[in-house]
Coordinates of C-alpha atoms and ligand atoms in Angstrom, one line a residue:
M1 CA 47.2 50.1 -35.0
F2 CA 46.2 50.5 -31.4
K3 CA 49.7 51.9 -30.6
L4 CA 48.6 55.1 -32.2
L5 CA 45.9 55.5 -29.5
K6 CA 48.6 56.6 -27.1
Y7 CA 48.4 60.0 -28.8
L8 CA 44.8 60.5 -27.4
K9 CA 44.6 63.1 -24.6
W10 CA 43.0 62.1 -21.4
Q11 CA 40.0 64.3 -22.1
E12 CA 39.5 62.4 -25.3
W13 CA 39.7 59.1 -23.5
L14 CA 36.6 60.3 -21.5
L15 CA 34.9 60.9 -24.8
V16 CA 35.9 57.4 -25.9
I17 CA 34.3 56.0 -22.8
L18 CA 31.2 58.1 -23.4
T19 CA 31.1 56.8 -27.0
L20 CA 31.4 53.2 -25.8
G21 CA 28.5 53.8 -23.4
I22 CA 26.4 55.2 -26.2
L23 CA 27.4 52.2 -28.4
G24 CA 26.2 49.9 -25.5
A25 CA 22.9 51.8 -25.4
H26 CA 22.6 51.4 -29.1
A27 CA 23.1 47.6 -28.9
Y28 CA 20.6 47.4 -26.1
C29 CA 18.0 49.3 -28.2
N30 CA 18.7 47.0 -31.1
L31 CA 17.8 44.1 -29.0
L32 CA 14.6 45.6 -27.7
L33 CA 13.1 45.8 -31.2
P34 CA 12.7 42.0 -31.8
E35 CA 11.3 41.6 -28.4
Y36 CA 8.6 44.2 -29.2
T37 CA 8.0 42.5 -32.5
G38 CA 7.5 39.2 -30.7
Q39 CA 5.1 40.8 -28.2
I40 CA 3.0 42.3 -31.0
L41 CA 3.0 39.1 -32.9
G42 CA 2.0 37.3 -29.7
Y43 CA -1.0 39.6 -29.3
L44 CA -2.0 39.3 -33.0
G45 CA -1.7 35.5 -32.8
Q46 CA -4.5 35.4 -30.2
A47 CA -8.1 34.9 -31.3
D48 CA -9.3 37.8 -29.3
F49 CA -6.5 40.2 -30.4
T50 CA -9.0 43.1 -30.8
T51 CA -9.2 43.3 -27.0
H52 CA -5.4 43.9 -26.9
W53 CA -5.4 47.1 -29.1
N54 CA -4.2 49.2 -26.3
D55 CA -1.3 46.8 -25.6
I56 CA -0.4 46.7 -29.3
L57 CA -0.4 50.4 -29.6
W58 CA 1.6 50.9 -26.5
T59 CA 4.2 48.4 -27.7
A60 CA 4.3 50.1 -31.1
L61 CA 4.9 53.4 -29.4
M62 CA 7.7 51.9 -27.3
M63 CA 9.2 50.6 -30.6
L64 CA 9.0 54.0 -32.1
I65 CA 10.7 55.5 -29.1
T66 CA 13.4 52.8 -29.3
I67 CA 14.0 53.6 -33.0
V68 CA 14.3 57.3 -32.2
G69 CA 16.8 56.3 -29.4
I70 CA 18.8 54.3 -32.0
I71 CA 18.8 57.3 -34.4
I72 CA 20.1 59.6 -31.6
C73 CA 22.8 57.1 -30.7
I74 CA 23.9 56.8 -34.3
I75 CA 24.1 60.6 -34.8
T76 CA 25.9 61.2 -31.5
V77 CA 28.4 58.5 -32.2
G78 CA 28.9 59.9 -35.7
F79 CA 29.8 63.3 -34.2
L80 CA 32.0 61.9 -31.5
S81 CA 33.8 59.5 -33.7
A82 CA 34.5 62.2 -36.3
Y83 CA 35.8 64.5 -33.6
L84 CA 38.0 61.8 -32.0
T85 CA 39.4 60.3 -35.2
T86 CA 40.2 63.6 -37.0
N87 CA 41.8 65.0 -33.9
L88 CA 43.9 61.9 -33.2
L89 CA 45.1 61.5 -36.7
A90 CA 45.8 65.2 -37.1
R91 CA 48.0 64.9 -34.0
V92 CA 49.7 61.8 -35.5
R93 CA 50.3 63.7 -38.7
G94 CA 51.9 66.5 -36.7
K95 CA 54.2 64.0 -34.9
L96 CA 55.1 62.5 -38.2
F97 CA 56.0 65.9 -39.6
K98 CA 58.1 66.8 -36.6
N99 CA 59.9 63.5 -36.6
I100 CA 60.5 63.7 -40.3
S101 CA 61.8 67.2 -39.9
N102 CA 64.5 65.8 -37.6
F103 CA 65.5 63.1 -39.9
S104 CA 69.0 63.2 -41.3
M105 CA 69.5 62.7 -45.0
A106 CA 70.2 59.0 -44.2
E107 CA 66.7 58.4 -42.9
I108 CA 65.0 60.4 -45.6
N109 CA 66.9 58.3 -48.2
K110 CA 65.9 55.1 -46.4
F111 CA 62.2 55.8 -46.7
S112 CA 62.3 57.9 -49.8
I113 CA 60.5 61.2 -50.0
A114 CA 57.5 59.8 -52.0
S115 CA 56.9 57.1 -49.4
L116 CA 57.1 59.7 -46.6
V117 CA 54.5 61.8 -48.4
T118 CA 52.2 58.7 -48.8
R119 CA 52.6 57.8 -45.2
S120 CA 51.8 61.3 -44.0
T121 CA 48.6 61.5 -46.2
N122 CA 47.1 58.3 -47.6
D123 CA 48.2 56.0 -44.8
I124 CA 46.8 58.4 -42.2
S125 CA 43.4 58.5 -44.1
Q126 CA 43.4 54.7 -44.2
V127 CA 43.8 54.4 -40.4
Q128 CA 41.3 57.1 -39.8
Q129 CA 38.7 55.2 -41.9
V130 CA 39.3 52.1 -40.0
Y131 CA 38.9 53.9 -36.6
S132 CA 35.7 55.5 -37.8
L133 CA 34.4 52.1 -39.0
I134 CA 35.2 50.5 -35.6
L135 CA 33.4 53.2 -33.7
G136 CA 30.6 53.4 -36.2
I137 CA 29.6 49.7 -36.5
G138 CA 32.5 47.7 -35.2
I139 CA 31.3 47.6 -31.6
T140 CA 27.5 47.8 -31.7
A141 CA 26.9 45.0 -34.3
P142 CA 29.1 42.3 -32.7
L143 CA 27.8 43.2 -29.3
T144 CA 24.2 42.9 -30.5
A145 CA 25.0 39.7 -32.2
I146 CA 26.5 38.1 -29.1
I147 CA 23.5 39.0 -26.9
A148 CA 21.2 37.9 -29.7
I149 CA 22.8 34.5 -29.7
F150 CA 21.8 34.1 -26.0
K151 CA 18.3 35.2 -26.9
V152 CA 17.8 32.8 -29.7
V153 CA 19.1 29.9 -27.7
N154 CA 16.7 30.9 -25.0
I155 CA 13.8 31.0 -27.4
S156 CA 14.5 27.6 -29.0
A157 CA 17.8 25.7 -28.9
K158 CA 16.7 23.4 -31.7
L159 CA 15.9 26.3 -34.0
S160 CA 19.2 27.9 -33.2
I161 CA 20.9 25.1 -35.2
V162 CA 19.9 27.1 -38.3
N163 CA 21.9 30.0 -37.1
V164 CA 24.9 27.8 -36.3
V165 CA 24.8 26.5 -39.9
S166 CA 24.6 30.0 -41.3
I167 CA 27.4 31.4 -39.1
V168 CA 29.7 28.5 -40.1
L169 CA 29.0 29.1 -43.8
L170 CA 29.6 32.8 -43.4
L171 CA 32.8 32.4 -41.5
S172 CA 34.2 29.9 -44.0
A173 CA 33.5 32.3 -46.8
V174 CA 35.1 35.1 -44.9
T175 CA 38.2 33.1 -44.1
L176 CA 38.6 32.3 -47.8
I177 CA 38.2 36.0 -48.8
F178 CA 40.6 36.9 -46.0
A179 CA 43.3 34.7 -47.3
L180 CA 42.9 36.1 -50.8
V181 CA 42.8 39.8 -49.9
I182 CA 45.1 40.5 -46.9
P183 CA 48.4 39.9 -48.6
K184 CA 47.4 42.5 -51.2
F185 CA 47.1 45.4 -48.7
K186 CA 50.8 45.9 -48.4
T187 CA 51.1 45.9 -52.2
I188 CA 48.4 48.5 -52.5
Q189 CA 50.2 51.0 -50.2
K190 CA 53.5 50.3 -52.0
N191 CA 51.8 51.0 -55.3
T192 CA 50.6 54.3 -53.9
D193 CA 54.2 55.1 -53.0
K194 CA 55.3 54.3 -56.5
I195 CA 52.5 56.4 -58.2
N196 CA 53.4 59.2 -55.9
L197 CA 57.1 59.0 -56.8
L198 CA 56.4 58.9 -60.6
T199 CA 54.0 61.8 -60.4
R200 CA 56.5 63.9 -58.5
E201 CA 59.3 63.0 -60.8
N202 CA 57.2 63.8 -63.8
L203 CA 56.1 67.2 -62.4
T204 CA 59.5 68.3 -61.1
G205 CA 61.2 67.3 -64.3
L206 CA 58.4 68.5 -66.6
R207 CA 60.7 70.9 -68.5
V208 CA 63.2 68.2 -69.3
V209 CA 60.4 65.7 -70.2
R210 CA 59.0 68.3 -72.7
A211 CA 62.4 69.3 -74.1
Y212 CA 63.3 65.7 -74.8
S213 CA 59.8 64.9 -76.0
A214 CA 59.8 62.1 -73.5
E215 CA 56.1 62.4 -72.6
Q216 CA 55.3 59.1 -74.1
A217 CA 58.1 57.3 -72.3
Q218 CA 57.0 58.9 -69.0
E219 CA 53.4 57.9 -69.7
A220 CA 54.5 54.4 -70.5
K221 CA 56.4 54.2 -67.3
F222 CA 53.4 55.5 -65.4
E223 CA 51.1 53.2 -67.2
V224 CA 52.9 50.1 -66.1
T225 CA 52.7 51.1 -62.4
N226 CA 49.2 52.4 -62.8
K227 CA 48.0 49.2 -64.5
Y228 CA 49.5 47.0 -61.9
A229 CA 48.0 49.2 -59.1
T230 CA 44.6 48.9 -60.9
K231 CA 44.9 45.2 -61.2
V232 CA 45.5 44.7 -57.5
D233 CA 42.7 47.2 -56.7
I234 CA 40.3 45.4 -59.0
F235 CA 41.2 42.0 -57.6
V236 CA 40.6 43.2 -54.0
N237 CA 37.3 44.9 -55.0
R238 CA 36.1 41.9 -56.9
V239 CA 36.7 39.7 -53.9
F240 CA 35.0 42.2 -51.7
A241 CA 32.1 42.3 -54.1
L242 CA 31.4 38.6 -53.4
I243 CA 30.6 39.4 -49.8
D244 CA 27.3 41.3 -50.5
P245 CA 25.4 38.6 -52.5
F246 CA 26.8 35.9 -50.3
I247 CA 25.4 37.7 -47.2
S248 CA 22.0 38.2 -48.9
I249 CA 21.9 34.5 -49.8
I250 CA 22.7 33.5 -46.2
M251 CA 20.1 36.0 -44.8
Q252 CA 17.3 34.8 -47.1
G253 CA 18.3 31.2 -46.6
T254 CA 18.3 31.6 -42.9
S255 CA 14.8 33.2 -42.9
L256 CA 13.5 30.3 -45.1
A257 CA 15.2 27.7 -43.0
I258 CA 13.8 29.1 -39.8
V259 CA 10.2 28.9 -41.2
W260 CA 10.9 25.4 -42.7
V261 CA 12.4 24.0 -39.5
A262 CA 9.7 25.5 -37.4
Y263 CA 6.8 24.1 -39.5
Y264 CA 8.1 20.8 -40.7
L265 CA 10.7 19.6 -38.3
M266 CA 9.1 20.9 -35.1
G267 CA 5.6 20.3 -36.2
G268 CA 4.4 23.9 -36.5
N269 CA 4.1 24.2 -32.7
G270 CA 1.9 27.2 -32.1
E271 CA 4.1 28.7 -29.5
I272 CA 7.1 28.5 -31.8
I273 CA 5.3 30.1 -34.6
A274 CA 4.4 33.1 -32.5
L275 CA 8.0 33.5 -31.8
I276 CA 9.2 33.1 -35.4
G277 CA 9.1 36.8 -36.0
E278 CA 11.2 37.6 -32.9
F279 CA 13.5 34.7 -33.7
S280 CA 14.0 35.8 -37.3
Q281 CA 14.9 39.3 -36.3
Y282 CA 17.5 38.1 -33.7
S283 CA 18.9 35.8 -36.4
M284 CA 19.3 38.7 -38.8
Q285 CA 21.1 40.7 -36.1
I286 CA 23.4 37.8 -35.5
I287 CA 24.2 37.5 -39.2
M288 CA 24.7 41.3 -39.5
G289 CA 26.9 41.2 -36.5
F290 CA 29.1 38.5 -37.9
M291 CA 29.1 40.2 -41.2
T292 CA 30.4 43.4 -39.5
I293 CA 33.0 41.4 -37.7
S294 CA 34.1 39.9 -41.1
I295 CA 34.3 43.4 -42.7
L296 CA 36.2 44.6 -39.7
F297 CA 38.6 41.7 -39.9
M298 CA 39.2 42.7 -43.5
M299 CA 39.5 46.4 -42.9
I300 CA 41.6 46.2 -39.7
P301 CA 44.5 44.5 -41.5
R302 CA 44.4 47.3 -44.1
G303 CA 44.5 49.8 -41.3
M304 CA 47.2 47.9 -39.6
V305 CA 49.4 47.9 -42.7
S306 CA 49.1 51.7 -42.8
A307 CA 49.5 52.1 -39.1
N308 CA 52.7 50.0 -39.2
R309 CA 54.0 52.2 -42.0
I310 CA 53.2 55.3 -39.8
N311 CA 54.8 53.7 -36.8
E312 CA 57.9 52.8 -38.7
V313 CA 58.4 56.5 -39.4
L314 CA 57.4 57.6 -35.8
K315 CA 59.8 55.0 -34.4
E316 CA 62.7 55.9 -36.6
K317 CA 65.1 58.1 -34.7
S318 CA 67.4 60.4 -36.5
S319 CA 70.9 58.9 -36.7
I320 CA 72.1 62.4 -35.9
I321 CA 71.8 62.4 -32.2
D322 CA 71.6 65.9 -30.6
G323 CA 74.5 66.7 -28.3
N324 CA 74.4 68.7 -25.1
Y325 CA 77.0 71.4 -25.6
A326 CA 75.4 74.7 -26.0
G327 CA 78.5 76.8 -25.9
E328 CA 78.8 77.0 -22.1
E329 CA 82.6 77.4 -22.2
E330 CA 82.6 79.8 -25.1
N331 CA 84.1 83.2 -24.4
P332 CA 82.5 85.9 -26.4
E333 CA 85.8 87.7 -26.4
N334 CA 87.5 84.8 -28.1
K335 CA 87.8 84.9 -31.8
K336 CA 85.4 82.2 -32.9
G337 CA 84.8 80.4 -36.1
S338 CA 87.5 77.7 -36.4
V339 CA 86.8 74.5 -38.3
V340 CA 89.1 71.5 -38.0
F341 CA 88.9 68.2 -39.8
E342 CA 91.0 65.4 -38.2
N343 CA 91.5 62.3 -40.4
V344 CA 87.9 62.3 -41.6
C345 CA 86.7 59.4 -43.7
F346 CA 83.1 59.1 -44.9
K347 CA 81.0 56.7 -46.9
Y348 CA 77.3 57.2 -47.6
P349 CA 74.9 54.9 -45.6
G350 CA 74.6 51.6 -47.4
A351 CA 77.5 52.4 -49.8
H352 CA 80.8 50.3 -49.8
E353 CA 83.2 52.9 -51.2
Y354 CA 84.5 55.8 -49.2
V355 CA 83.6 59.1 -50.7
L356 CA 86.1 61.0 -48.4
E357 CA 89.4 59.5 -47.2
D358 CA 91.7 60.8 -44.5
I359 CA 90.7 64.5 -44.8
S360 CA 92.6 66.8 -42.4
F361 CA 92.8 70.6 -42.5
E362 CA 92.2 73.6 -40.4
A363 CA 90.3 76.8 -41.1
K364 CA 91.4 79.4 -38.6
P365 CA 88.9 82.1 -37.4
G366 CA 88.5 84.7 -40.1
Q367 CA 90.2 82.7 -42.8
T368 CA 88.8 82.0 -46.2
V369 CA 89.4 78.4 -47.1
A370 CA 88.4 77.2 -50.5
F371 CA 87.7 73.7 -51.9
I372 CA 88.2 72.9 -55.5
G373 CA 88.2 69.7 -57.4
S374 CA 86.5 67.9 -60.3
T375 CA 82.8 67.2 -60.1
G376 CA 82.1 64.2 -57.8
S377 CA 85.3 64.7 -56.0
G378 CA 83.5 65.0 -52.7
K379 CA 83.4 68.8 -52.0
S380 CA 79.7 69.0 -51.1
T381 CA 80.0 65.8 -49.0
L382 CA 82.9 67.3 -47.1
I383 CA 81.2 70.5 -46.1
N384 CA 77.9 68.7 -45.4
L385 CA 79.7 67.1 -42.5
I386 CA 80.0 70.5 -40.7
P387 CA 76.2 71.1 -40.2
R388 CA 75.9 67.3 -39.5
F389 CA 73.7 66.6 -42.5
Y390 CA 75.7 63.4 -42.2
D391 CA 78.1 62.2 -39.6
C392 CA 81.6 61.2 -40.6
S393 CA 82.3 57.5 -40.5
E394 CA 85.8 58.0 -39.0
G395 CA 87.8 60.9 -37.6
K396 CA 86.5 64.1 -36.2
V397 CA 85.0 67.4 -37.3
L398 CA 85.7 70.2 -34.8
V399 CA 84.0 73.6 -34.7
D400 CA 85.6 76.1 -32.3
G401 CA 87.6 73.2 -30.8
V402 CA 84.5 71.1 -30.0
D403 CA 83.4 67.9 -31.9
V404 CA 80.3 68.7 -33.9
K405 CA 78.7 65.6 -32.4
E406 CA 78.8 67.1 -29.0
Y407 CA 77.0 70.3 -29.9
K408 CA 73.4 70.9 -29.4
L409 CA 72.4 71.0 -33.1
S410 CA 70.6 74.3 -32.7
H411 CA 73.7 75.9 -31.2
L412 CA 75.9 74.4 -33.9
H413 CA 73.5 75.7 -36.7
D414 CA 73.4 79.1 -35.1
K415 CA 77.1 79.4 -35.8
L416 CA 76.8 78.5 -39.5
G417 CA 75.5 80.3 -42.5
Y418 CA 75.0 77.6 -45.0
V419 CA 74.3 78.3 -48.7
P420 CA 73.5 75.2 -50.6
Q421 CA 74.7 74.3 -54.1
K422 CA 71.2 74.7 -55.4
G423 CA 69.5 77.8 -54.0
V424 CA 66.4 76.7 -52.0
L425 CA 63.6 79.1 -51.5
F426 CA 60.3 78.5 -49.7
S427 CA 56.9 79.7 -50.7
G428 CA 56.2 83.1 -49.1
S429 CA 57.5 86.7 -49.5
V430 CA 61.1 87.6 -50.4
E431 CA 61.4 89.0 -46.9
S432 CA 60.3 85.8 -45.1
N433 CA 62.9 84.0 -47.2
I434 CA 65.7 86.3 -46.3
K435 CA 64.7 86.4 -42.6
Y436 CA 64.4 82.6 -42.5
G437 CA 67.2 82.1 -40.0
A438 CA 66.9 85.5 -38.2
E439 CA 63.3 86.5 -37.6
N440 CA 64.3 89.5 -35.6
A441 CA 66.5 91.0 -38.2
T442 CA 65.8 94.7 -38.7
A443 CA 64.9 96.4 -42.0
E444 CA 68.4 97.8 -42.2
E445 CA 70.0 94.4 -41.8
V446 CA 67.8 93.0 -44.5
E447 CA 68.6 95.9 -46.7
K448 CA 72.3 95.4 -46.1
A449 CA 72.1 91.7 -46.8
I450 CA 70.3 92.5 -50.1
E451 CA 73.0 94.9 -51.0
T452 CA 75.9 92.7 -50.1
S453 CA 74.4 89.7 -51.9
E454 CA 73.9 91.7 -55.0
S455 CA 70.2 91.0 -54.7
G456 CA 69.3 94.6 -55.9
F457 CA 66.8 93.1 -58.3
V458 CA 64.4 92.8 -55.4
N459 CA 64.2 96.6 -55.1
K460 CA 63.2 96.8 -58.7
L461 CA 60.2 94.6 -58.2
D462 CA 56.8 96.4 -57.8
D463 CA 56.1 94.9 -54.5
G464 CA 59.8 94.7 -53.4
L465 CA 60.3 92.6 -50.3
E466 CA 56.6 91.6 -50.3
H467 CA 57.1 89.9 -53.7
Y468 CA 55.7 86.4 -53.5
I469 CA 58.0 83.5 -54.1
S470 CA 56.1 80.5 -55.4
Q471 CA 56.7 77.0 -54.3
G472 CA 60.4 76.0 -54.8
G473 CA 61.2 79.5 -56.0
K474 CA 59.9 78.8 -59.5
N475 CA 59.3 82.5 -60.3
V476 CA 62.9 83.7 -59.8
S477 CA 65.9 82.8 -61.9
G478 CA 68.6 80.3 -60.8
G479 CA 71.1 83.2 -60.1
Q480 CA 68.4 85.2 -58.2
K481 CA 67.7 82.2 -56.1
Q482 CA 71.4 81.8 -55.3
R483 CA 71.7 85.5 -54.3
L484 CA 68.6 85.4 -52.1
S485 CA 70.0 82.2 -50.5
I486 CA 73.3 84.2 -49.8
A487 CA 71.3 87.1 -48.4
R488 CA 69.6 84.6 -46.0
A489 CA 73.0 83.5 -44.7
I490 CA 74.2 87.0 -44.4
V491 CA 71.3 88.3 -42.3
K492 CA 72.0 85.5 -39.8
K493 CA 75.5 87.0 -39.1
P494 CA 77.1 83.6 -38.6
E495 CA 80.6 82.8 -37.4
I496 CA 81.2 80.5 -40.3
F497 CA 79.9 80.9 -43.8
I498 CA 79.7 77.8 -45.9
F499 CA 79.2 78.4 -49.6
D500 CA 78.7 75.2 -51.6
D501 CA 79.4 76.3 -55.1
S502 CA 77.0 79.2 -54.4
F503 CA 78.4 81.5 -57.0
S504 CA 78.1 79.1 -59.9
A505 CA 74.9 80.6 -61.4
L506 CA 76.2 84.2 -61.2
D507 CA 77.9 85.9 -64.1
Y508 CA 81.6 86.8 -63.6
K509 CA 80.9 90.5 -63.0
T510 CA 78.3 89.8 -60.3
D511 CA 80.4 87.0 -58.8
K512 CA 83.4 89.4 -58.5
S513 CA 81.5 92.3 -57.0
L514 CA 79.6 90.0 -54.6
R515 CA 82.8 88.5 -53.3
R516 CA 84.3 92.0 -52.8
K517 CA 81.2 93.1 -50.8
L518 CA 81.1 89.8 -48.9
K519 CA 84.7 90.2 -47.9
K520 CA 84.1 93.6 -46.5
Y521 CA 80.9 92.5 -44.8
M522 CA 82.1 89.3 -43.3
G523 CA 84.8 90.9 -41.2
N524 CA 85.9 88.2 -38.8
A525 CA 83.7 85.4 -40.0
T526 CA 85.4 82.3 -41.3
C527 CA 84.5 81.4 -44.9
L528 CA 84.5 78.0 -46.5
I529 CA 83.9 78.2 -50.2
V530 CA 83.4 75.4 -52.6
A531 CA 83.9 76.6 -56.1
Q532 CA 84.5 75.5 -59.7
R533 CA 86.0 78.7 -60.9
I534 CA 89.6 79.5 -60.0
G535 CA 88.6 83.2 -60.2
T536 CA 86.3 82.8 -57.2
I537 CA 88.9 81.4 -54.9
I538 CA 92.2 82.9 -56.2
N539 CA 92.6 85.1 -53.1
A540 CA 91.6 82.5 -50.5
D541 CA 94.0 82.1 -47.6
K542 CA 94.0 78.4 -48.2
I543 CA 92.9 76.3 -51.1
I544 CA 92.3 72.6 -50.7
V545 CA 92.4 70.6 -53.8
L546 CA 90.2 67.4 -53.8
D547 CA 90.5 64.5 -56.1
E548 CA 88.4 61.4 -55.7
G549 CA 87.7 62.1 -52.1
K550 CA 91.4 62.7 -51.1
I551 CA 93.3 65.9 -50.5
V552 CA 95.9 66.3 -53.2
G553 CA 97.0 69.8 -52.6
V554 CA 96.8 72.5 -49.9
G555 CA 98.2 76.0 -50.2
K556 CA 97.7 79.4 -51.8
H557 CA 97.0 79.9 -55.4
K558 CA 100.6 80.6 -56.4
D559 CA 102.0 77.6 -54.5
L560 CA 99.5 75.2 -55.8
L561 CA 100.2 76.3 -59.4
K562 CA 103.7 75.2 -58.8
N563 CA 103.2 72.1 -56.7
C564 CA 99.8 70.6 -57.5
Q565 CA 99.3 69.0 -60.8
V566 CA 95.5 68.6 -60.4
Y567 CA 95.2 72.3 -59.5
K568 CA 97.3 73.4 -62.4
E569 CA 95.2 71.4 -64.8
I570 CA 92.0 73.1 -63.5
A571 CA 93.7 76.5 -63.6
L572 CA 95.0 76.0 -67.1
S573 CA 91.6 75.0 -68.4
Q574 CA 90.1 78.3 -67.1
L575 CA 92.8 80.9 -67.3
S576 CA 95.2 81.9 -70.0
E577 CA 99.0 81.6 -69.4
E578 CA 99.2 85.4 -68.9
E579 CA 96.5 85.4 -66.3
L580 CA 98.3 82.6 -64.5
A581 CA 101.6 84.4 -64.6
K582 CA 100.1 87.5 -62.9
Ligands
ATP601 N1 73.2 60.8 -51.2 C1 74.2 60.1 -51.7 N2 74.2 58.8 -51.6 C2 75.3 58.1 -52.1 N3 76.3 58.6 -52.8 C3 76.3 60.0 -52.9 C4 75.3 60.8 -52.4 N4 75.6 62.1 -52.7 C5 76.7 62.0 -53.4 N5 77.2 60.8 -53.5 C6 78.4 60.4 -54.2 O1 79.5 61.0 -53.5 C7 80.5 61.5 -54.4 C8 80.8 62.9 -54.1 O2 79.7 63.7 -54.3 P1 79.7 65.2 -54.0 O3 78.3 65.7 -54.2 O4 80.3 65.5 -52.7 O5 80.6 65.8 -55.1 P2 81.0 67.3 -55.5 O6 82.5 67.4 -55.4 O7 80.2 68.2 -54.6 O8 80.5 67.4 -57.0 P3 80.0 68.7 -57.7 O9 81.1 69.6 -58.1 O10 79.4 68.1 -58.9 O11 79.0 69.3 -56.9 C9 79.9 61.2 -55.8 O12 80.7 60.2 -56.3 C10 78.5 60.9 -55.6 O13 78.1 59.9 -56.5
MG602 MG1 78.7 69.6 -55.0

């Protein structure tokens, strides 16, 4: 948990030192109070106490000042601790976000999105609470207790035995509670992950849930997790609830025992009796101190579980290591945009089976290369290797003659205009979505991209480019989302376009007209298109037919019709004999 402290700035360390100083002062003031009580009791115990009024009043005033001091300490520490913990944890959250943003799909799958969300929110709050607790009571109370121990021993070693007994009782109970509760903390955080996952799944799939009247099944699934989470929570809280009465019993018991021991065992010695008040107060401080230590010992493991979960994410480095090549040897005069696969094999992290086997092909600058194959044949996987969403297990992927692993990722991504299979939009205006990869694009360029991508519907909206896209692009249709995603790639003016089945949600007419405009617009750009429809790729310079992760045919439409059985079957299922004969 303390590893996270490295994210404190040096100025904040000064504030930490200041806070510790104030906490020390707080402990000192705490210890003054019993002393004053002892003094007042001492005066009152004397037969002629009326002659000591002035001393009594003076001591009472000092007590009052000390109490005001304590209040000031508590308030200042409250402010400082809130400032320090919120700032520190906000910074850790920022680091988490940054690290997660760099994760490749492999790391995201490893943790799961739900768990990453819990770790960035709930776990952070847990750690923050524990830090606040430590600064709030975790230092003053134990410090007061330790010094109080010396004081009571000083007052009466015999009477201190009472304290030894109460501390032993307290610690035994705490150890028992400890053993019961600590193993549950990990479970609690895992349950939070699960609840998060189910809630997300339920909300994102709400329409399907409704359409299949599966609300009850979903609720039942949720109920199981929720009940289990509640059970663990109740258990932990019940065990915690034992602490309070137990502490009260010990405190009351100690008070009684002090009086009893003083009167009966030590013969009610007058001097001792005068000190009982002071002694009792110190004893309470000792018990409170040990109680605080106990609570801390229970809360710190909880914070540690969360801190470890945060550290796991912070420590995790993306398996996609950034290269150094930033295009130093690139000649702007050269035609750029070549993509070459050399004997590429790929299997997903943790999987046994290869999804791609021995894939080799070349897309020359300016060429249009299309990929077709049945669903699950590995088309998306193949093109995801170019932007390095995953790295190939064997073989090489070269862009402009350089292995993608050697590129600086930002440079590699600058070359690519990637349009995913499912259009992805972010909350914000239409314009911000289109200019996502090219902030400096001019109004004309945006207009041109809208025109080329057949996104004319934008101009019909009342607020046009300012139209607000809600989270996940829920307020535009699937086809509109795809077209805006295409516009986003166009504005970027990349060397290489990658369309992963990006025309699937478009009607035939729009698809055709979009491709015609794209062809005109793209000029020298290379174009890699994954498609299901033969019509989309019929004019490609090269068509690569995939089947179960292997290339089973390469060539132009006409050649493939003759030579490639898989291609012919796909074509026959979509086009009539006459269309094929054309
Ligand atoms: N993240 C993943 N982890 C493990 N296996 C995966 C993952 N994504 C895809 N696969 C597997 O890899 C294979 C190829 O999937 P891929 O998405 O590349 O197919 P595709 O050809 O794009 O299919 P479609 O036409 O349906 O989009 C499938 O068998 C799939 O089960
Ligand atoms: Mg796919």
